[in-house]
Amino acid sequence: MRQNKSYNLAAGMFLSLFLLISGCSKNAIDIEKLEKSDPNVKLALIKVPGQTETYSLNIFIQRKVSVEGPARENAMNFGGGQTSNNIEMVFDSMVQSVNPEGNAIEQITIKELKYKSVVRDEVQIDYDSSKDKNPDNALFALIGQSYTIEVTPSGQVVKISDNSNALKALENAQSNNDAATSL
């Protein structure tokens, strides 16, 4: 029993020492400065130059129209339908720098992409980068392309830049160019 207490005490001291040392960092942003600059910020993203993360983005947009009730004689022949876009993207984010306002300048690189577009219940585009490697497809041309964003500590994107290489890669691709450009 006494030996168990000694181990617990040693483990507690080691953990306290570890937390004390890991909390001291030259790259940490002054949280008080952030709170004073925007008192509405409840949660701040703290980014460090060289930090790399991988994200998965999922967006599903749907519009649906249905016609109910008695049909009028002079009404248009419209039966309704569903239109949707489903986007799944995996991308890497590397923090290049942090400016004095605390905004992170991040390089975004697209790794994987799935895009499905349905118009009035008919599939228009169904693309999966893991299966479709057609170089004439503009959606495939986006894979591996990079651009730069500026992100505030609250997570809002302030600016998108350096996307000219990604747009240039779309010029040679013939199919799905409009969808790729909008992405």
Coordinates of C-alpha atoms in Angstrom, one line a residue:
M1 CA 0.0 0.0 0.0
R2 CA 2.8 2.4 0.9
Q3 CA 4.7 1.5 -2.3
N4 CA 1.5 2.2 -4.3
K5 CA 1.2 5.7 -2.8
S6 CA 4.9 6.4 -3.7
Y7 CA 4.2 5.5 -7.3
N8 CA 1.1 7.7 -7.4
L9 CA 3.0 10.6 -5.9
A10 CA 5.9 10.2 -8.4
A11 CA 3.4 9.9 -11.3
G12 CA 1.6 13.0 -10.1
M13 CA 4.9 15.0 -9.8
F14 CA 6.0 13.8 -13.3
L15 CA 2.6 14.8 -14.8
S16 CA 2.7 18.3 -13.1
L17 CA 6.3 18.9 -14.3
F18 CA 5.3 17.8 -17.9
L19 CA 2.3 20.2 -17.9
L20 CA 4.4 23.0 -16.6
I21 CA 7.2 22.6 -19.2
S22 CA 4.8 22.0 -22.2
G23 CA 2.9 25.2 -21.3
C24 CA 5.9 27.4 -21.9
S25 CA 6.2 28.1 -25.6
K26 CA 7.8 31.0 -27.6
N27 CA 5.2 30.6 -30.4
A28 CA 2.1 30.8 -28.2
I29 CA -0.1 33.8 -29.0
D30 CA -1.1 36.1 -26.1
I31 CA -4.7 35.1 -25.4
E32 CA -5.4 38.3 -23.5
K33 CA -4.4 40.3 -26.5
L34 CA -6.9 38.3 -28.6
E35 CA -9.7 38.8 -26.1
K36 CA -9.1 42.6 -26.0
S37 CA -9.0 42.8 -29.8
D38 CA -12.4 41.0 -30.1
P39 CA -14.3 40.5 -26.8
N40 CA -16.9 38.3 -28.6
V41 CA -14.3 35.6 -29.4
K42 CA -15.1 32.6 -27.2
L43 CA -12.7 30.2 -28.8
A44 CA -9.5 31.0 -30.6
L45 CA -7.5 28.9 -33.0
I46 CA -3.8 29.1 -32.1
K47 CA -1.7 28.3 -35.2
V48 CA 2.1 27.9 -35.3
P49 CA 4.2 28.3 -38.4
G50 CA 5.0 24.8 -39.9
Q51 CA 1.9 23.2 -38.3
T52 CA 0.3 20.8 -40.8
E53 CA -3.1 19.2 -40.5
T54 CA -5.4 17.2 -42.7
Y55 CA -9.1 18.1 -42.9
S56 CA -12.2 16.4 -44.4
L57 CA -14.9 18.8 -45.8
N58 CA -18.4 17.6 -46.4
I59 CA -21.0 19.8 -48.0
F60 CA -24.5 18.8 -49.0
I61 CA -26.9 21.3 -50.6
Q62 CA -30.4 20.2 -51.6
R63 CA -33.4 22.0 -53.2
K64 CA -36.7 20.2 -53.6
V65 CA -39.9 21.3 -55.2
S66 CA -43.1 19.4 -55.1
V67 CA -46.5 20.4 -56.5
E68 CA -49.6 19.4 -54.6
G69 CA -53.3 20.2 -55.0
P70 CA -55.6 20.3 -58.0
A71 CA -54.0 21.1 -61.3
R72 CA -55.2 24.3 -63.1
E73 CA -56.0 24.1 -66.8
N74 CA -53.6 26.8 -67.8
A75 CA -50.8 25.9 -65.3
M76 CA -47.3 24.9 -66.5
N77 CA -46.6 21.2 -66.8
F78 CA -44.3 21.0 -63.8
G79 CA -44.0 17.9 -61.7
G80 CA -41.4 19.0 -59.2
G81 CA -38.0 17.4 -58.6
Q82 CA -34.9 17.5 -56.5
T83 CA -31.6 19.3 -57.2
S84 CA -28.6 18.7 -55.0
N85 CA -24.8 19.0 -54.8
N86 CA -22.7 16.8 -52.6
I87 CA -19.0 17.7 -52.1
E88 CA -16.5 15.6 -50.1
M89 CA -12.9 17.0 -50.1
V90 CA -9.8 15.9 -48.1
F91 CA -7.1 18.6 -48.0
D92 CA -3.9 19.4 -46.2
S93 CA -3.4 22.7 -44.4
M94 CA 0.1 24.0 -43.7
V95 CA 0.6 27.2 -41.7
Q96 CA 3.1 29.3 -43.5
S97 CA 3.1 32.2 -41.0
V98 CA 1.1 34.1 -38.4
N99 CA 0.7 37.9 -38.9
P100 CA 0.7 40.4 -36.0
E101 CA -3.1 40.4 -35.8
G102 CA -3.0 36.6 -35.1
N103 CA -4.3 35.6 -38.6
A104 CA -2.7 32.5 -39.9
I105 CA -1.5 32.3 -43.6
E106 CA -2.2 28.7 -44.6
Q107 CA -1.4 26.8 -47.8
I108 CA -4.3 24.5 -48.7
T109 CA -3.5 21.4 -50.9
I110 CA -6.4 19.3 -52.3
K111 CA -5.8 15.6 -51.8
E112 CA -9.1 13.8 -52.6
L113 CA -12.4 15.0 -54.1
K114 CA -15.8 13.5 -54.6
Y115 CA -18.5 15.6 -56.3
K116 CA -22.0 14.6 -57.2
S117 CA -24.5 16.9 -58.9
V118 CA -28.2 16.0 -59.4
V119 CA -30.6 18.2 -61.3
R120 CA -34.3 17.4 -61.3
D121 CA -33.6 13.9 -60.1
E122 CA -31.1 13.2 -62.8
V123 CA -27.4 12.7 -62.0
Q124 CA -25.3 15.2 -64.0
I125 CA -21.9 14.7 -62.5
D126 CA -20.7 11.8 -60.3
Y127 CA -16.9 12.1 -59.8
D128 CA -14.6 10.3 -57.3
S129 CA -10.9 11.1 -57.5
S130 CA -9.9 7.7 -56.2
K131 CA -11.6 6.0 -59.2
D132 CA -11.6 8.5 -62.0
K133 CA -8.0 9.5 -63.2
N134 CA -9.1 11.0 -66.6
P135 CA -6.7 14.0 -67.3
D136 CA -9.4 15.7 -69.4
N137 CA -11.7 16.0 -66.3
A138 CA -11.3 19.4 -64.6
L139 CA -12.2 17.9 -61.3
F140 CA -9.2 15.6 -61.5
A141 CA -7.0 18.6 -62.4
L142 CA -7.8 20.0 -59.0
I143 CA -6.1 17.1 -57.2
G144 CA -2.7 18.2 -55.9
Q145 CA -3.3 21.9 -56.5
S146 CA -2.7 24.5 -53.8
Y147 CA -3.9 28.0 -52.9
T148 CA -3.4 30.3 -49.9
I149 CA -5.9 31.5 -47.3
E150 CA -5.8 33.9 -44.4
V151 CA -7.7 32.7 -41.3
T152 CA -8.6 34.7 -38.2
P153 CA -8.2 33.2 -34.7
S154 CA -12.0 32.7 -34.7
G155 CA -11.8 30.5 -37.8
Q156 CA -13.1 32.9 -40.5
V157 CA -11.4 33.0 -43.9
V158 CA -10.5 36.6 -44.6
K159 CA -8.7 36.2 -47.9
I160 CA -8.1 33.6 -50.6
S161 CA -5.0 34.1 -52.8
D162 CA -2.4 32.3 -54.9
N163 CA -5.1 30.3 -56.7
S164 CA -3.8 31.1 -60.2
N165 CA -1.9 27.8 -60.6
A166 CA -5.1 25.9 -59.7
L167 CA -7.1 27.9 -62.2
K168 CA -4.4 27.4 -64.9
A169 CA -4.6 23.7 -64.4
L170 CA -8.3 23.8 -65.3
E171 CA -7.7 25.5 -68.6
N172 CA -6.5 22.3 -70.4
A173 CA -9.3 20.1 -69.0
Q174 CA -12.5 19.9 -71.1
S175 CA -15.1 18.2 -69.0
N176 CA -16.7 19.5 -65.8
N177 CA -14.8 22.8 -66.1
D178 CA -17.7 24.9 -64.6
A179 CA -18.0 22.7 -61.6
A180 CA -14.3 22.7 -60.9
T181 CA -14.0 26.5 -61.3
S182 CA -16.8 27.0 -58.8
L183 CA -15.0 24.8 -56.3

